[in-house]
XYZ file of C-alpha atoms in Angstrom:
754
model
C 15.566 -21.233 22.779
C 19.203 -22.226 22.672
C 19.865 -19.951 19.740
C 18.367 -17.169 21.838
C 20.803 -18.028 24.588
C 23.625 -17.893 22.103
C 22.725 -14.336 21.053
C 21.982 -12.292 24.227
C 21.409 -8.548 24.277
C 21.612 -6.036 27.103
C 20.274 -7.168 30.484
C 18.929 -5.352 33.485
C 21.526 -3.948 35.855
C 19.736 -5.327 38.869
C 20.904 -8.910 38.463
C 23.759 -8.542 40.953
C 21.522 -7.463 43.818
C 19.070 -10.192 42.905
C 21.784 -12.807 43.018
C 22.628 -11.640 46.525
C 18.988 -11.995 47.609
C 18.981 -15.557 46.371
C 22.224 -16.311 48.233
C 23.802 -17.368 44.954
C 27.413 -16.224 44.575
C 27.957 -14.178 41.431
C 30.685 -16.048 39.702
C 32.576 -14.361 36.915
C 33.104 -16.747 34.034
C 36.153 -14.907 32.742
C 37.912 -18.201 32.366
C 36.495 -21.718 32.017
C 38.434 -22.875 35.069
C 36.241 -20.731 37.357
C 32.979 -22.453 36.363
C 31.465 -24.732 38.957
C 30.125 -28.205 38.080
C 26.543 -26.825 38.182
C 27.473 -24.166 35.631
C 29.093 -26.758 33.429
C 25.930 -28.890 33.651
C 23.750 -25.862 32.794
C 25.933 -25.045 29.793
C 25.627 -28.651 28.660
C 21.815 -28.374 28.882
C 21.835 -25.162 26.902
C 24.030 -26.721 24.244
C 21.625 -29.655 24.000
C 18.683 -27.266 23.571
C 20.655 -25.375 20.957
C 21.265 -28.590 19.051
C 17.547 -29.459 19.168
C 16.637 -26.033 17.874
C 19.094 -26.308 15.005
C 17.352 -29.497 13.921
C 14.065 -27.606 13.778
C 14.183 -25.856 10.437
C 11.268 -23.575 11.246
C 12.870 -22.345 14.436
C 16.217 -21.932 12.662
C 14.617 -19.899 9.891
C 12.674 -17.852 12.394
C 15.871 -17.012 14.231
C 18.041 -16.434 11.166
C 15.338 -14.817 9.039
C 12.770 -12.222 9.920
C 13.541 -12.079 13.644
C 17.132 -11.069 12.993
C 16.015 -7.926 11.139
C 13.421 -6.837 13.726
C 14.432 -3.739 15.629
C 11.498 -3.887 18.021
C 11.616 -7.633 18.680
C 12.619 -8.752 22.135
C 14.410 -11.660 20.570
C 16.498 -9.609 18.175
C 19.935 -11.138 17.870
C 23.112 -9.225 18.638
C 25.693 -11.784 17.643
C 28.190 -9.011 16.918
C 28.533 -8.296 20.645
C 30.308 -11.546 21.554
C 32.000 -10.202 24.673
C 29.511 -10.047 27.535
C 29.842 -7.391 30.189
C 30.515 -8.362 33.757
C 26.927 -7.666 34.854
C 25.547 -9.671 31.964
C 27.761 -12.571 32.912
C 26.549 -12.337 36.517
C 22.932 -12.343 35.307
C 23.703 -15.321 33.077
C 25.175 -17.266 36.018
C 22.330 -16.202 38.347
C 19.461 -17.235 36.047
C 21.433 -20.318 35.053
C 21.503 -21.417 38.677
C 17.801 -20.627 39.020
C 16.920 -22.762 35.994
C 19.230 -25.553 37.128
C 17.801 -25.593 40.676
C 14.261 -24.606 39.732
C 12.307 -26.846 42.108
C 14.246 -25.757 45.181
C 14.126 -22.085 44.218
C 10.384 -22.228 43.486
C 9.614 -23.859 46.841
C 12.097 -22.172 49.188
C 12.787 -18.769 47.617
C 9.517 -17.840 45.981
C 9.582 -14.224 47.184
C 13.099 -13.631 45.865
C 12.093 -15.258 42.568
C 9.114 -12.881 42.270
C 11.411 -9.906 42.883
C 13.757 -11.099 40.147
C 10.881 -11.635 37.691
C 9.556 -8.141 38.434
C 12.972 -6.738 37.541
C 12.917 -8.585 34.230
C 13.817 -11.996 32.854
C 16.817 -11.921 30.463
C 15.511 -12.517 26.967
C 17.809 -15.486 26.327
C 16.318 -17.228 29.405
C 12.772 -16.049 28.838
C 11.584 -19.077 26.859
C 12.696 -21.710 29.358
C 11.666 -19.610 32.385
C 8.171 -19.063 30.971
C 7.808 -22.803 30.464
C 8.971 -23.442 34.023
C 6.666 -20.793 35.484
C 3.553 -22.332 33.911
C 4.698 -25.983 34.165
C 4.463 -26.456 30.404
C 7.429 -28.803 30.058
C 6.850 -32.410 29.025
C 3.135 -31.986 28.332
C 1.505 -35.024 26.654
C -0.365 -32.748 24.254
C 2.935 -31.769 22.639
C 3.059 -35.172 20.949
C -0.399 -34.562 19.427
C 0.608 -31.263 17.812
C 1.705 -32.722 14.494
C -1.504 -34.777 14.283
C -3.627 -31.703 14.995
C -2.022 -29.833 12.100
C -3.219 -32.551 9.712
C -6.841 -32.039 10.782
C -9.272 -29.399 9.517
C -10.605 -26.694 11.833
C -13.887 -24.816 11.304
C -12.085 -21.607 12.367
C -9.443 -21.649 9.617
C -11.052 -18.862 7.579
C -11.301 -16.581 10.604
C -7.688 -17.305 11.569
C -6.469 -16.594 8.030
C -8.404 -13.348 7.957
C -6.921 -12.071 11.230
C -3.336 -13.255 10.728
C -2.384 -10.088 8.833
C -3.774 -7.933 11.679
C -1.493 -9.523 14.276
C 1.698 -7.469 14.771
C 1.389 -5.923 11.286
C 4.581 -3.862 11.769
C 6.729 -6.675 13.121
C 9.242 -8.170 10.734
C 8.413 -11.727 11.728
C 4.689 -11.375 10.907
C 4.295 -8.509 8.458
C 4.975 -10.328 5.175
C 2.090 -12.278 3.711
C 2.479 -16.078 3.872
C 5.743 -15.647 5.757
C 7.119 -18.134 8.255
C 5.761 -16.103 11.172
C 2.229 -16.047 9.807
C 2.436 -19.759 9.005
C 3.521 -20.872 12.502
C 0.987 -18.475 14.069
C -1.742 -20.058 11.944
C -0.590 -23.547 12.961
C -0.721 -22.821 16.708
C -4.111 -21.081 16.545
C -5.553 -23.883 14.413
C -4.232 -26.578 16.746
C -5.755 -24.892 19.801
C -9.109 -24.384 18.053
C -9.203 -28.159 17.562
C -8.212 -28.907 21.163
C -10.729 -26.519 22.739
C -13.753 -26.410 20.474
C -15.837 -24.436 22.963
C -13.498 -21.445 22.750
C -12.322 -22.109 19.214
C -10.615 -18.939 18.051
C -10.666 -15.390 19.428
C -8.772 -12.543 17.788
C -7.060 -11.232 20.922
C -5.445 -14.604 21.610
C -3.338 -14.322 18.445
C -1.252 -11.535 20.000
C -0.356 -13.733 22.978
C 0.581 -16.620 20.673
C 2.618 -14.242 18.537
C 4.626 -13.124 21.573
C 5.257 -16.752 22.523
C 6.450 -17.515 18.978
C 8.968 -14.681 19.278
C 10.574 -16.571 22.155
C 10.286 -20.291 21.353
C 9.399 -22.847 18.650
C 5.787 -23.451 17.757
C 5.388 -26.765 19.649
C 6.584 -25.219 22.899
C 4.534 -22.070 22.233
C 1.465 -24.270 21.744
C 2.053 -26.035 25.096
C 2.583 -22.738 26.931
C -0.559 -21.263 25.362
C -2.615 -24.291 26.426
C -1.349 -23.840 30.001
C -2.148 -20.125 29.943
C -5.686 -20.803 28.781
C -6.270 -23.480 31.407
C -4.521 -22.076 34.490
C -4.433 -18.276 34.012
C -8.178 -17.534 33.487
C -7.609 -16.740 29.810
C -9.965 -19.478 28.669
C -12.838 -17.860 30.562
C -11.868 -14.499 29.064
C -11.969 -15.841 25.508
C -15.201 -17.849 25.781
C -18.003 -16.648 23.482
C -19.974 -15.301 26.457
C -16.874 -13.465 27.820
C -18.329 -13.699 31.333
C -14.871 -13.495 32.900
C -14.147 -10.260 31.009
C -17.328 -8.754 32.447
C -16.179 -9.805 35.927
C -12.759 -8.188 35.382
C -14.425 -4.975 34.181
C -16.648 -4.931 37.275
C -13.726 -5.513 39.641
C -11.561 -2.905 37.894
C -14.371 -0.328 37.975
C -14.854 -0.944 41.712
C -11.124 -0.389 42.268
C -11.321 2.902 40.338
C -14.361 3.962 42.362
C -12.534 3.243 45.618
C -9.064 4.604 44.839
C -9.787 7.273 42.169
C -13.281 8.581 42.999
C -12.935 11.869 41.082
C -11.865 10.106 37.903
C -14.682 7.580 38.343
C -17.247 10.387 38.645
C -15.820 11.993 35.498
C -16.077 8.681 33.621
C -19.682 8.323 34.763
C -20.532 11.879 33.727
C -19.066 11.299 30.256
C -20.625 7.792 29.942
C -17.084 6.490 29.465
C -17.421 2.810 30.306
C -14.515 0.716 31.549
C -14.784 -1.725 28.644
C -14.121 1.100 26.163
C -10.459 1.325 27.146
C -9.618 -1.610 29.472
C -10.997 -4.660 27.686
C -7.929 -4.948 25.429
C -5.687 -4.711 28.520
C -7.126 -7.935 29.908
C -7.577 -9.778 26.606
C -4.046 -9.149 25.292
C -2.128 -8.346 28.547
C -1.260 -4.841 27.160
C 0.328 -6.315 23.998
C -1.863 -4.124 21.740
C -1.724 -1.036 23.966
C 1.929 -0.634 25.045
C 5.253 -0.878 23.219
C 6.383 -4.454 22.839
C 9.359 -4.280 25.281
C 7.121 -2.834 28.008
C 4.327 -5.339 27.366
C 6.832 -8.206 27.461
C 8.119 -7.110 30.872
C 4.534 -7.028 32.111
C 3.972 -10.449 30.552
C 6.950 -11.765 32.591
C 5.131 -10.777 35.776
C 1.844 -12.123 34.420
C 3.449 -15.546 33.935
C 4.529 -15.476 37.583
C 1.582 -13.758 39.347
C -1.409 -13.965 37.007
C -4.014 -11.293 36.196
C -3.235 -9.299 39.342
C -0.526 -7.381 37.447
C -3.107 -6.260 34.853
C -5.262 -4.684 37.588
C -2.226 -3.037 39.156
C -0.740 -1.654 35.937
C -4.131 -0.477 34.690
C -4.814 1.471 37.882
C -1.260 2.861 37.883
C -1.772 4.160 34.321
C -5.004 5.876 35.400
C -3.272 7.429 38.426
C -0.460 8.778 36.250
C -2.947 10.330 33.787
C -5.763 11.336 36.140
C -5.162 15.094 35.807
C -5.217 15.040 31.998
C -8.189 12.668 31.736
C -10.450 14.747 34.000
C -10.101 17.700 31.591
C -11.123 15.703 28.482
C -14.424 14.584 27.051
C -15.162 11.059 25.809
C -13.526 11.435 22.405
C -10.517 13.175 23.904
C -10.082 10.407 26.476
C -10.192 7.753 23.737
C -7.517 9.617 21.797
C -5.441 9.975 24.970
C -5.562 6.226 25.639
C -4.694 5.352 22.039
C -1.960 7.903 21.292
C -0.580 9.606 24.401
C -0.299 6.804 26.978
C 1.745 4.374 24.794
C 4.404 7.073 24.191
C 4.664 7.763 27.926
C 6.242 4.314 28.298
C 8.875 4.659 25.583
C 11.521 5.283 28.235
C 10.931 1.872 29.799
C 8.555 -0.112 32.004
C 10.332 0.402 35.346
C 8.344 3.510 36.275
C 4.905 2.035 35.618
C 5.812 -1.296 37.279
C 7.055 0.543 40.365
C 3.822 2.566 40.443
C 1.783 -0.621 39.928
C 3.093 -2.128 43.165
C 2.093 1.013 45.049
C -1.532 0.280 44.162
C -3.666 -1.293 46.881
C -4.817 -4.759 45.835
C -6.830 -6.913 48.244
C -7.356 -10.500 47.075
C -10.147 -11.130 49.619
C -12.009 -8.060 48.430
C -11.647 -9.220 44.841
C -13.219 -12.552 45.834
C -16.081 -10.667 47.468
C -16.559 -8.560 44.340
C -16.623 -11.770 42.319
C -19.427 -13.123 44.506
C -21.325 -9.831 44.211
C -20.946 -9.874 40.431
C -22.154 -13.463 40.284
C -25.179 -12.512 42.377
C -25.936 -9.539 40.126
C -25.630 -11.619 36.983
C -27.790 -14.372 38.447
C -30.441 -11.818 39.336
C -30.257 -10.322 35.859
C -30.630 -13.758 34.324
C -33.657 -14.465 36.507
C -35.162 -11.121 35.524
C -34.520 -11.846 31.864
C -36.163 -15.243 32.214
C -39.120 -13.635 33.974
C -39.377 -10.925 31.320
C -39.248 -13.558 28.604
C -41.945 -15.560 30.366
C -44.138 -12.472 30.760
C -43.655 -11.571 27.123
C -44.643 -15.073 26.105
C -47.728 -14.937 28.331
C -48.565 -11.480 26.978
C -48.262 -12.727 23.407
C -50.473 -15.732 24.176
C -53.042 -13.510 25.900
C -53.073 -11.161 22.922
C -53.641 -14.105 20.617
C -56.442 -15.319 22.829
C -58.018 -11.852 22.932
C -57.819 -11.596 19.154
C -59.420 -15.030 18.824
C -62.218 -14.108 21.229
C -62.835 -10.814 19.458
C -63.038 -12.589 16.125
C -65.538 -15.074 17.560
C -67.507 -12.265 19.150
C -67.300 -13.732 22.615
C -69.418 -11.901 25.203
C -67.654 -9.711 27.735
C -67.377 -10.965 31.248
C -69.343 -9.196 33.882
C -67.821 -7.761 37.026
C -69.266 -10.566 39.153
C -67.731 -13.247 36.935
C -64.360 -11.486 37.113
C -64.541 -11.356 40.908
C -65.513 -15.023 40.993
C -62.532 -15.901 38.829
C -60.255 -13.868 41.103
C -61.566 -15.725 44.152
C -61.014 -19.050 42.411
C -57.495 -17.956 41.511
C -56.756 -17.062 45.138
C -58.114 -20.414 46.310
C -56.030 -22.251 43.708
C -52.904 -20.417 44.855
C -53.671 -21.230 48.483
C -54.080 -24.889 47.599
C -50.817 -24.787 45.691
C -49.048 -23.250 48.705
C -50.531 -25.919 50.989
C -49.398 -28.657 48.613
C -45.922 -27.129 48.538
C -45.815 -27.119 52.360
C -46.980 -30.725 52.466
C -44.376 -31.673 49.884
C -41.682 -29.969 51.921
C -42.800 -31.813 55.070
C -42.649 -35.118 53.205
C -39.163 -34.286 51.945
C -38.057 -33.479 55.509
C -39.476 -36.794 56.691
C -37.641 -38.630 53.930
C -34.389 -36.919 54.904
C -34.983 -37.841 58.561
C -35.609 -41.482 57.633
C -32.476 -41.517 55.500
C -30.463 -40.154 58.424
C -31.890 -42.868 60.662
C -31.021 -45.473 58.077
C -27.451 -44.218 57.965
C -27.207 -44.582 61.757
C -28.238 -48.258 61.527
C -25.468 -50.865 61.160
C -24.448 -51.329 57.588
C -23.841 -54.577 55.729
C -20.210 -54.745 56.893
C -21.190 -54.532 60.569
C -23.889 -57.195 60.068
C -21.361 -59.510 58.408
C -18.959 -59.033 61.307
C -21.700 -59.793 63.829
C -22.620 -62.908 61.873
C -18.983 -64.061 61.928
C -18.835 -63.455 65.672
C -22.056 -65.427 66.167
C -20.710 -68.346 64.107
C -17.483 -68.340 66.160
C -19.410 -68.338 69.417
C -21.581 -71.236 68.218
C -18.497 -73.227 67.218
C -16.910 -72.672 70.601
C -20.152 -73.645 72.295
C -20.265 -76.884 70.258
C -16.691 -77.665 71.236
C -17.536 -77.056 74.891
C -20.587 -79.319 74.659
C -18.478 -82.054 73.041
C -15.894 -81.754 75.797
C -18.627 -81.905 78.425
C -20.006 -85.103 76.884
C -16.540 -86.661 76.909
C -16.087 -85.723 80.586
C -19.441 -87.243 81.456
C -18.475 -90.454 79.660
C -15.196 -90.586 81.570
C -17.050 -90.047 84.849
C -19.337 -92.961 84.048
C -16.359 -95.145 83.179
C -14.693 -94.214 86.470
C -17.839 -94.991 88.381
C -17.931 -98.449 86.784
C -14.283 -99.013 87.651
C -14.967 -97.855 91.161
C -17.834 -100.269 91.556
C -15.649 -103.102 90.337
C -12.935 -102.029 92.729
C -15.339 -102.045 95.652
C -16.525 -105.496 94.655
C -12.960 -106.768 94.597
C -11.917 -105.134 97.872
C -14.912 -106.574 99.692
C -13.418 -110.120 99.669
C -9.781 -109.071 100.039
C -9.402 -110.426 103.606
C -10.413 -113.882 102.350
C -7.851 -113.998 99.525
C -4.231 -115.113 99.726
C -1.379 -112.571 100.097
C -0.515 -112.824 96.404
C -4.012 -111.863 95.489
C -3.882 -109.086 98.006
C -0.735 -107.689 96.389
C -2.442 -107.865 93.004
C -5.414 -106.058 94.403
C -3.179 -103.354 95.829
C -1.593 -102.883 92.451
C -5.013 -102.667 90.906
C -5.980 -100.089 93.531
C -2.949 -98.027 92.756
C -3.748 -98.315 89.069
C -7.253 -97.219 89.803
C -6.065 -94.269 91.829
C -3.708 -93.320 89.002
C -6.587 -93.461 86.566
C -8.676 -91.344 88.899
C -5.934 -88.763 89.161
C -5.553 -88.877 85.364
C -9.294 -88.326 84.951
C -9.167 -85.447 87.439
C -6.241 -83.912 85.529
C -8.067 -84.262 82.225
C -11.163 -82.742 83.785
C -9.107 -79.810 85.036
C -7.483 -79.488 81.604
C -10.870 -79.494 79.950
C -12.137 -76.940 82.409
C -9.081 -74.780 81.800
C -9.563 -74.986 78.045
C -13.199 -74.106 78.453
C -12.274 -71.064 80.527
C -9.668 -70.143 77.946
C -12.284 -70.350 75.184
C -14.655 -68.240 77.241
C -11.926 -65.665 77.853
C -11.013 -65.611 74.167
C -14.671 -65.181 73.291
C -15.020 -62.334 75.763
C -11.790 -60.799 74.488
C -12.996 -60.976 70.902
C -16.365 -59.545 71.886
C -14.678 -56.710 73.755
C -12.334 -56.042 70.843
C -15.295 -55.973 68.436
C -17.147 -53.648 70.757
C -14.072 -51.444 70.992
C -13.711 -51.429 67.213
C -17.346 -50.546 66.793
C -16.990 -47.822 69.388
C -14.000 -46.416 67.494
C -15.946 -46.540 64.257
C -18.887 -44.817 65.896
C -16.491 -42.236 67.334
C -14.999 -41.590 63.936
C -18.475 -41.421 62.459
C -19.538 -38.978 65.139
C -16.448 -36.857 64.514
C -17.183 -36.832 60.808
C -20.796 -36.036 61.592
C -19.676 -33.173 63.845
C -17.446 -31.838 61.091
C -20.240 -32.213 58.560
C -22.671 -30.500 60.901
C -20.152 -27.721 61.469
C -19.808 -27.206 57.737
C -23.573 -27.409 57.334
C -23.974 -24.941 60.177
C -21.648 -22.536 58.421
C -23.485 -23.063 55.156
C -26.828 -22.620 56.888
C -25.546 -19.490 58.568
C -24.447 -18.081 55.243
C -27.764 -19.170 53.726
C -29.556 -17.504 56.622
C -27.700 -14.290 55.964
C -28.530 -14.588 52.297
C -32.176 -15.328 53.102
C -32.301 -12.318 55.427
C -30.862 -10.167 52.705
C -33.316 -11.537 50.168
C -36.138 -11.109 52.673
C -35.161 -7.486 53.136
C -35.124 -7.055 49.377
C -38.479 -8.811 49.083
C -39.944 -6.597 51.830
C -38.694 -3.519 50.016
C -40.142 -4.851 46.770
C -43.430 -5.705 48.484
C -43.640 -2.204 49.968
C -42.956 -0.735 46.582
C -45.557 -3.019 45.033
C -48.090 -2.083 47.755
C -47.461 1.587 47.080
C -47.780 0.995 43.357
C -51.016 -0.954 43.904
C -52.380 1.822 46.094
C -51.484 4.394 43.478
C -53.156 2.273 40.797
C -56.229 1.888 43.059
C -56.377 5.657 43.563
C -56.098 6.168 39.799
C -58.781 3.529 39.207
C -61.075 5.162 41.793
C -60.593 8.554 40.150
C -61.207 7.071 36.716
C -64.279 5.235 38.051
C -65.629 8.475 39.534
C -65.159 10.231 36.196
C -66.871 7.375 34.384
C -69.773 7.434 36.867
C -70.117 11.169 36.382
C -70.150 10.708 32.632
C -72.719 7.916 32.980
C -74.898 10.210 35.136
C -74.643 12.990 32.567
C -75.498 10.567 29.788
C -78.498 9.270 31.753
C -79.692 12.844 32.362
C -79.280 13.619 28.667
C -81.135 10.409 27.858
C -84.049 11.329 30.162
C -84.119 14.841 28.760
C -84.164 13.392 25.261
C -87.030 11.059 26.154
C -89.052 13.911 27.705
C -88.338 16.175 24.765
C -89.315 13.418 22.362
C -92.570 12.775 24.260
C -93.321 16.451 24.352
C -92.638 16.835 20.660
C -94.760 13.793 19.852
C -97.621 14.994 22.107
C -97.514 18.476 20.695
C -97.546 17.218 17.110
C -100.437 14.781 17.594
C -102.572 17.283 19.509
C -101.681 19.954 17.037
C -102.765 17.723 14.140
C -106.076 16.914 15.817
C -106.748 20.598 16.321
C -105.873 21.301 12.733
C -108.254 18.566 11.586
C -111.062 20.173 13.560
C -110.238 23.530 12.093
C -110.183 22.035 8.588
C -113.612 20.461 9.193
C -115.034 23.842 10.274
C -113.470 25.561 7.291
C -114.940 22.966 4.945
C -118.318 23.531 6.485
C -118.031 27.277 5.930
C -116.908 26.677 2.328
C -120.002 24.528 1.694
C -122.197 27.233 3.151
C -120.656 29.845 0.901
C -121.161 27.562 -2.077
C -124.839 27.105 -1.193
C -125.441 30.871 -0.927
C -123.899 31.696 -4.298
C -125.635 28.866 -6.136
C -124.650 28.545 -9.706
C -123.018 31.951 -9.879
C -119.455 32.212 -10.940
C -117.279 31.238 -8.098
C -114.306 33.421 -7.413
C -110.956 31.908 -6.857
C -109.634 32.065 -3.302
C -106.541 34.102 -3.390
C -106.196 33.524 0.259
C -108.453 33.193 3.284
C -107.019 34.157 6.639
C -109.004 32.815 9.517
C -108.087 33.832 13.006
C -107.648 30.906 15.370
C -110.606 30.891 17.759
C -109.132 28.456 20.225
C -106.327 30.644 21.364
C -108.147 31.399 24.530
C -109.299 28.699 26.902
C -112.854 29.926 27.515
C -114.587 29.371 24.114
C -114.615 25.671 23.632
C -111.389 24.229 24.985
C -110.119 20.848 23.763
C -108.579 19.867 27.025
C -109.632 16.453 28.249
C -107.089 15.865 30.988
C -104.158 17.510 32.723
C -101.778 16.171 30.142
C -103.930 17.495 27.322
C -104.003 20.828 29.093
C -100.257 20.905 29.125
C -100.103 19.929 25.469
C -102.749 22.538 24.596
C -100.853 25.234 26.397
C -97.723 24.259 24.475
C -99.743 24.425 21.249
C -101.158 27.800 22.176
C -97.673 29.107 22.779
C -96.623 27.847 19.362
C -99.635 29.515 17.752
C -98.921 32.759 19.499
C -95.376 32.666 18.128
C -96.723 32.111 14.608
C -99.341 34.869 14.838
C -102.336 32.601 15.515
C -103.359 32.386 11.835
C -104.500 29.541 9.567
C -103.840 29.919 5.855
C -106.020 28.258 3.189
C -104.989 27.755 -0.426
C -107.352 26.458 -3.100
C -104.810 24.232 -4.754
C -104.310 22.052 -1.636
C -105.836 18.608 -1.128
C -107.036 17.369 2.284
C -106.035 13.726 2.470
C -107.366 13.267 6.021
C -111.012 14.188 5.429
C -113.585 11.631 4.377
C -115.498 14.045 2.072
C -113.717 15.165 -1.049
C -114.857 17.969 -3.224
C -114.952 17.511 -7.023
C -114.201 21.119 -7.874
C -111.657 22.016 -5.285
C -109.531 19.711 -3.150
C -108.006 20.745 0.146
C -104.677 19.419 1.478
C -103.321 19.889 5.007
C -99.645 20.794 5.282
C -97.974 20.725 8.729
C -94.545 22.337 8.968
C -91.870 20.152 10.556
C -90.185 22.932 12.424
C -91.290 23.200 16.013
C -90.595 26.938 16.040
C -93.088 27.696 13.160
C -96.630 26.685 14.232
C -98.641 28.336 11.469
C -101.104 26.195 9.474
C -101.565 26.533 5.744
C -104.689 25.249 4.065
């Protein structure tokens, strides 16, 4: 730090006006005689820091080695320019006074200090000012740094892997195993051991690298710890990165409010905020802007926090809105990576000035934070519910598979309805038990409140002390009363003796009379003494009573004050509770409205499902009716076919019997003559009509006969006989010729072949 002070470069030209705003006279140190005692003290401090830095070999090498050759480094030395300009000298004196009187300036002139920081901190003061801004001086953890370096971190491999990616073009870090990479590794390793929850995150290495460009590694480590703890960076670098999601949500809402056309274009192109802005928040523009510009922004970040990131980000979008609206997603990514960084080559003043024209409302950001928390909580609840439903679905599937494997019978509709009724009753009982539980909890809370209103152990102890004091005073009073009574008895005895003596006084001599008078006077003195003691006792008793009453009144007053304070605290608590309840009521109303909307949607969905189920049920009923009709038709057709076949067979049997009889007759007529072979005998069916010997025995037989007649008409009404057929149904078999009945299976062909 001191070596940086010894090698200053060009400063901002605004230091003179800033010194006027701080009411600090711009002294020109053209000669040592013009320096004030404060300046001399500041120079002594700087010399001391310079001496400490020279003893640190790493810092000395970092200043004399790779940093000296860096053209882009903010800490690049310019020792050749030994003569400072007048404005640089004024800036030196101004910031020297600020550092020397830091506490007063920070408390009394905070606005002027912010203006100066926005205009830029001189690089030779940057290290000490950054430490003062984040209160990183004299941190106890600085003493543990050397011990942390001796330990082993589980993140060492990751840190080693990413070291070469951190400022790869910077002279201090670009060479492998150089001093810059070594000190960067040390700081990142030490922090990963201090904060094991965060460990190591790649973006944090750029911030540490910038700190190492300004100060030694121990001080850089302390500043980085402060940044992580007090500047929201720790939440940004946590594995969940919940804070980064919040920043993206807030930034997107700001774009939607202030740049609606650009926001609509981003939405149309599916160009999410995290695609271009996440590195802005994680590295404070160190990976997106040129290093001098990012360092100026980092100055303001050290003073004002993440607000500057929102402002600068929105200012960049405002400056490039026209070009971005004309590009697609890939073109916008290229524009952010290549075009925007070169727009800031001229310097950061333009973008910083535009950043403070952006509207930034801290209260609205708090409200957006609450909204984001609510959204995330709801999403988490939905995820938990989805996970629970998936688990239940998986278990139900397993149960269904098990039941199907076992061949469990299907439940009927009545059993399902019964189970639904039991489920409703169980839920009602559960709701009643929940209500009863809530009532019991309310009663318990009421009893606890009553118990708190009762006197506590301290009040009881005080009352016991008061009671003991009163009893002691009462005992003293009783003792005094006994003593007074004893004195009264003694006086009465003396009085009786006196009366006995005075009764014979007129008989005694004058000397005895004088003695008696003296005794009377003594007696009167004793009486007056007894009266005085009695009055004294009575006065003491009254005093004790008054003291007792005073103590009682003071105790009552103290208790009244305590009760008053308790009531005031209770009123304050009730006021806070009332506010909380009011906010809870608003939240409950909002949730109730959401639940009503959900319930309406669910009712509509249920009604739609019921309508679909009714339609599906109607279709199924129609199909069932058709199937039943087909079934009945099939039964009737089967009966008809069966009836026709059986009746038809009986008729054929009768015909076969008649034909056999005719064959026997023919055989008897011919005798032993040679019998001709039947080439074919065609006998016309005589029962086609219904008049010559009908076989109908009932109405059903009549129907069957009519069906048979129709079949015979279709087949020509003929019966064919063949000699090579055997009749298996007849009881009489012929030795020479056997007859066999053949019935065709087709219902459309009703001819009979014999």
